[in-house]
PDB file of C-alpha atoms in Angstrom:
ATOM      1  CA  UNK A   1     -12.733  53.793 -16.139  1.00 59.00           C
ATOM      2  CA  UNK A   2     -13.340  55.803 -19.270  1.00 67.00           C
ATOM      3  CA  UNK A   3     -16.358  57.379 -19.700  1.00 82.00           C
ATOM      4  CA  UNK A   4     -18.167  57.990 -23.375  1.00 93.00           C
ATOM      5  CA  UNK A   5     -17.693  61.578 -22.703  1.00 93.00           C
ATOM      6  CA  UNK A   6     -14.092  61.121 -22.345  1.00 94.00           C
ATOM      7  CA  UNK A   7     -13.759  58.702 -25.254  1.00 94.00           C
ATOM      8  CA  UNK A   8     -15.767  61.655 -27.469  1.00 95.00           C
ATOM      9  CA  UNK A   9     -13.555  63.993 -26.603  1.00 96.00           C
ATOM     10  CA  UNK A  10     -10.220  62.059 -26.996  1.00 95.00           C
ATOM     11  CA  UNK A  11     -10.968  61.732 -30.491  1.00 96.00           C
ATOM     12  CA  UNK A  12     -11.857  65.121 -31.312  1.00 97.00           C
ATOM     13  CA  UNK A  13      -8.890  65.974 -29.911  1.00 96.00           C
ATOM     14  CA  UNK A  14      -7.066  63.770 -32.578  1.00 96.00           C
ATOM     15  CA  UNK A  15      -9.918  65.159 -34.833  1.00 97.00           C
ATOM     16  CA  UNK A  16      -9.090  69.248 -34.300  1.00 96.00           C
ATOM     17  CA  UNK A  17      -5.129  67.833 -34.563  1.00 97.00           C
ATOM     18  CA  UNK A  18      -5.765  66.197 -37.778  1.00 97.00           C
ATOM     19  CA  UNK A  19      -7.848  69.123 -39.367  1.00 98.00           C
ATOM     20  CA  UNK A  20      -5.334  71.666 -38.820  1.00 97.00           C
ATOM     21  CA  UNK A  21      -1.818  69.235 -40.394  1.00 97.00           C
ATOM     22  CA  UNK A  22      -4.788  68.735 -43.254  1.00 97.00           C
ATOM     23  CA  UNK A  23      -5.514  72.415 -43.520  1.00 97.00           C
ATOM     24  CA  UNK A  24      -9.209  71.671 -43.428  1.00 98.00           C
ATOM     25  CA  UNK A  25      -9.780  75.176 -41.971  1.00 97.00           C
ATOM     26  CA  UNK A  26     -13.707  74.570 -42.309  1.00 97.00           C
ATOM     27  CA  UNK A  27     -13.126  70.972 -40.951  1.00 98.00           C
ATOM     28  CA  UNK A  28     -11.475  72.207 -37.797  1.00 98.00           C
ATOM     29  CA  UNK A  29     -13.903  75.665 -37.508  1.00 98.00           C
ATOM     30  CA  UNK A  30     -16.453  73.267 -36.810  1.00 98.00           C
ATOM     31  CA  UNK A  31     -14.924  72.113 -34.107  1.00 98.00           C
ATOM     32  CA  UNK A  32     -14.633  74.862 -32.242  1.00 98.00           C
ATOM     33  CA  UNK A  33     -16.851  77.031 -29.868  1.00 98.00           C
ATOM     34  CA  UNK A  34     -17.790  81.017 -31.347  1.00 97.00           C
ATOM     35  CA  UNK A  35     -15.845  81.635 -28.031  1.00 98.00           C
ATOM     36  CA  UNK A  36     -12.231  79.856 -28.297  1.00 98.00           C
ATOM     37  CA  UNK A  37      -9.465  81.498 -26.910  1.00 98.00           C
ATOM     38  CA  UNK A  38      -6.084  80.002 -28.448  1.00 97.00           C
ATOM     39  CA  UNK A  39      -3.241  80.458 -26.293  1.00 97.00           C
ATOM     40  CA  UNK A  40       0.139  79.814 -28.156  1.00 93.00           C
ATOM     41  CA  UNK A  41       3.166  79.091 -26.375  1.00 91.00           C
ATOM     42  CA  UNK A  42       4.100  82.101 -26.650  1.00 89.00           C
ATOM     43  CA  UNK A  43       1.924  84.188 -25.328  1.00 92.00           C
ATOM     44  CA  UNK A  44      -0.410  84.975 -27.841  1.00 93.00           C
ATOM     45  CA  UNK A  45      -4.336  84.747 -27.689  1.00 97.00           C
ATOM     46  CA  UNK A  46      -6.002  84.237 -30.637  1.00 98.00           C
ATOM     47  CA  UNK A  47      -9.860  84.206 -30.743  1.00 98.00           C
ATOM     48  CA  UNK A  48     -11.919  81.451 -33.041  1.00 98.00           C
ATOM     49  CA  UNK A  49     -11.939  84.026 -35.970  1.00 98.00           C
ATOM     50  CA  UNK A  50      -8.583  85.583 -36.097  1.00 98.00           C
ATOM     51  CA  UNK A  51      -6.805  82.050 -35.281  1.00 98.00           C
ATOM     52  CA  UNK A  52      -8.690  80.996 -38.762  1.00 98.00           C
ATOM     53  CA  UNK A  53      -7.825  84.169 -40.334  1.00 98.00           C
ATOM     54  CA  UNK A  54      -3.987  83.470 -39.547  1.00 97.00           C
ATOM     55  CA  UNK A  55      -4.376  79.265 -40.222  1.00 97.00           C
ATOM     56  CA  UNK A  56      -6.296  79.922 -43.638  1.00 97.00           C
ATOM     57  CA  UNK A  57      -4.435  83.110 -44.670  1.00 97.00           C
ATOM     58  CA  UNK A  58      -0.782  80.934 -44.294  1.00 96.00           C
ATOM     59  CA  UNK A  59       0.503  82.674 -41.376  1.00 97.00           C
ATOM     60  CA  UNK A  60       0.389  79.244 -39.770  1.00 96.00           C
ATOM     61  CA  UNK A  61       1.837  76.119 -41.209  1.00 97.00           C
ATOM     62  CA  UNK A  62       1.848  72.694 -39.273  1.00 97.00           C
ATOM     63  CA  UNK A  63       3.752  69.818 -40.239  1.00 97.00           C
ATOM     64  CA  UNK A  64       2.923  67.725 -37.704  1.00 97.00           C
ATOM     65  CA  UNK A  65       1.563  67.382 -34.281  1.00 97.00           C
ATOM     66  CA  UNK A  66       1.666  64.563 -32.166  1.00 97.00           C
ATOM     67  CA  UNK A  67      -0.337  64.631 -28.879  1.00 95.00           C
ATOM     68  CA  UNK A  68      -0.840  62.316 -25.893  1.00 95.00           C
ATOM     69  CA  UNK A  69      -3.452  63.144 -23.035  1.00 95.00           C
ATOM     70  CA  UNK A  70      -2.730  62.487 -19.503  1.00 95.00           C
ATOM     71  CA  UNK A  71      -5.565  63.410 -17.421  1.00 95.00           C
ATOM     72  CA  UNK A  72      -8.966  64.109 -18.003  1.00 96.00           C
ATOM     73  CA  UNK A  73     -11.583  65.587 -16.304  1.00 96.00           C
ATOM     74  CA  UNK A  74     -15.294  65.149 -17.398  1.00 96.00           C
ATOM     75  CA  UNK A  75     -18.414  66.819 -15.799  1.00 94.00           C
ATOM     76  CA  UNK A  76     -21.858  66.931 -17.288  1.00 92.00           C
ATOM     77  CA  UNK A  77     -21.009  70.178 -19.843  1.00 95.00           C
ATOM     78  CA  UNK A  78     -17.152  71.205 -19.467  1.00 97.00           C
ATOM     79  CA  UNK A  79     -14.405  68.203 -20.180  1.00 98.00           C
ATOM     80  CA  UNK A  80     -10.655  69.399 -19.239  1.00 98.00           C
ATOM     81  CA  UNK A  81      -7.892  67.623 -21.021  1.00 97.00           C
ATOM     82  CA  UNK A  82      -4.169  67.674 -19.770  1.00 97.00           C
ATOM     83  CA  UNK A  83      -1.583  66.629 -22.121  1.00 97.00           C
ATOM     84  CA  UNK A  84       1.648  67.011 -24.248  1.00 97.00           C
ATOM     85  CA  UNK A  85       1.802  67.666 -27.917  1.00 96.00           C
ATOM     86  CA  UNK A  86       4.632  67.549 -30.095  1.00 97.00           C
ATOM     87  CA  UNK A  87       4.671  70.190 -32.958  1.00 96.00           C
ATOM     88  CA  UNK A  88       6.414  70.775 -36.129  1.00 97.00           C
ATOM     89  CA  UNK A  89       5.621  74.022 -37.922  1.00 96.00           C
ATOM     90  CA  UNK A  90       6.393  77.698 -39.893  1.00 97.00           C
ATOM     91  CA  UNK A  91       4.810  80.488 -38.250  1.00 95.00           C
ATOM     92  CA  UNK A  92       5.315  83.080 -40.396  1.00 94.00           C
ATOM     93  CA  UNK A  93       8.904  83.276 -41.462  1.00 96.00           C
ATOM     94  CA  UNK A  94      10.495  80.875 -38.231  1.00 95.00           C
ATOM     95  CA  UNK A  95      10.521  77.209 -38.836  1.00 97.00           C
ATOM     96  CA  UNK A  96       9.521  75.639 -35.272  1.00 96.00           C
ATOM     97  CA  UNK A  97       9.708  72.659 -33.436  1.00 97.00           C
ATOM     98  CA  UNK A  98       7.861  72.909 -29.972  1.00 96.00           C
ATOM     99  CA  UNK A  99       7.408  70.364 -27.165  1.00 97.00           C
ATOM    100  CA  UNK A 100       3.968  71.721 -25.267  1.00 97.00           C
ATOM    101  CA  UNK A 101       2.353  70.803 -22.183  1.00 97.00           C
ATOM    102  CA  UNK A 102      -1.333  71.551 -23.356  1.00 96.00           C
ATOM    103  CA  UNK A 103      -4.731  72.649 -21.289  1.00 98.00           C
ATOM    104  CA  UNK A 104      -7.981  72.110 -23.442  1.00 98.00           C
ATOM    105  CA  UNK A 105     -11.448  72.578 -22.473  1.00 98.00           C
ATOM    106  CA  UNK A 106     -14.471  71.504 -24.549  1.00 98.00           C
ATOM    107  CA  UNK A 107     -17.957  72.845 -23.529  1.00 98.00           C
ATOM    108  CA  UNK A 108     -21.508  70.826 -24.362  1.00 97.00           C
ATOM    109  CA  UNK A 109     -23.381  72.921 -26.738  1.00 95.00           C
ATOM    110  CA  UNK A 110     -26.710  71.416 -27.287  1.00 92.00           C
ATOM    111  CA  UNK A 111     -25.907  67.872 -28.682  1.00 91.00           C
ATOM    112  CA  UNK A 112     -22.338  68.886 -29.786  1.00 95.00           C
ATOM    113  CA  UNK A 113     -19.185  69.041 -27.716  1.00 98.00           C
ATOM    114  CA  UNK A 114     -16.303  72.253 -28.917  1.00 98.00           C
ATOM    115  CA  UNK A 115     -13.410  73.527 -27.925  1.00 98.00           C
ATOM    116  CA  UNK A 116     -13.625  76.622 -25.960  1.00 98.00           C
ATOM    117  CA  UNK A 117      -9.967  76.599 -24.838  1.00 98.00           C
ATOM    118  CA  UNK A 118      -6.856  75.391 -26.083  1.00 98.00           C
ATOM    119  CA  UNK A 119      -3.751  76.123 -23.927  1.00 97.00           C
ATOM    120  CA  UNK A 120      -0.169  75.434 -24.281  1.00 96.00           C
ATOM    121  CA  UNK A 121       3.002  76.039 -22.365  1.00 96.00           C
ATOM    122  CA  UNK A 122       6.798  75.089 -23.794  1.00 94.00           C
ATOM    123  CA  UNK A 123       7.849  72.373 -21.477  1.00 92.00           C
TER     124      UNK A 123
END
């Protein structure tokens, strides 16, 4: 049975995806907890404001991303997603085309629910 929590947070998952192929950088900053960890696929950890700093200064440049969640996990403030995403993008000088499993968490905060961490893995 799917909860409202989990429908909410299904579609800000589509949302943040959306916001970022869109370059809404303000859009997507919005969407995110002051505390976000971004962990590539590579490795890398980005924090809210230097994962902005690289998506609005170019460094990143999405295509596309398709995404499809398999498992969800909802408690009263912290909602886990499992899923895959499919991504098409240039980071920096590569052209890339990644298939991710992905790890997101989105915390409560007050009324509002934002991603605290997003985590992906190459399959």
């Amino acid at each position: 049975m799917t909860t409202d929590i989990e429908t909410t947070i299904r579609a800000l998952e589509k949302q943040r995806f959306a916001t970022i192929v869109a370059e809404d950088w303000d859009g997507f900053a919005a969407l995110c907890d002051t505390d976000l960890r971004y962990v590539h696929a590579s490795g890398a950890i980005d924090t809210r404001d230097s994962y902005l700093e690289k998506l609005r200064g170019g460094f990143y440049d999405y295509h596309r991303i398709d995404s499809a969640v398999d498992r969800v996990l909802v408690t009263p403030d912290v909602v886990l997603l499992h899923g895959t995403m499919s991504v098409e993008l240039r980071a920096g000088e590569r052209e890339l085309a990644l298939e991710n499993i992905l790890l997101s968490a989105w915390v409560r905060r007050d009324t509002s629910w934002l991603l605290y961490i997003h985590q992906s893995t190459g399959i």
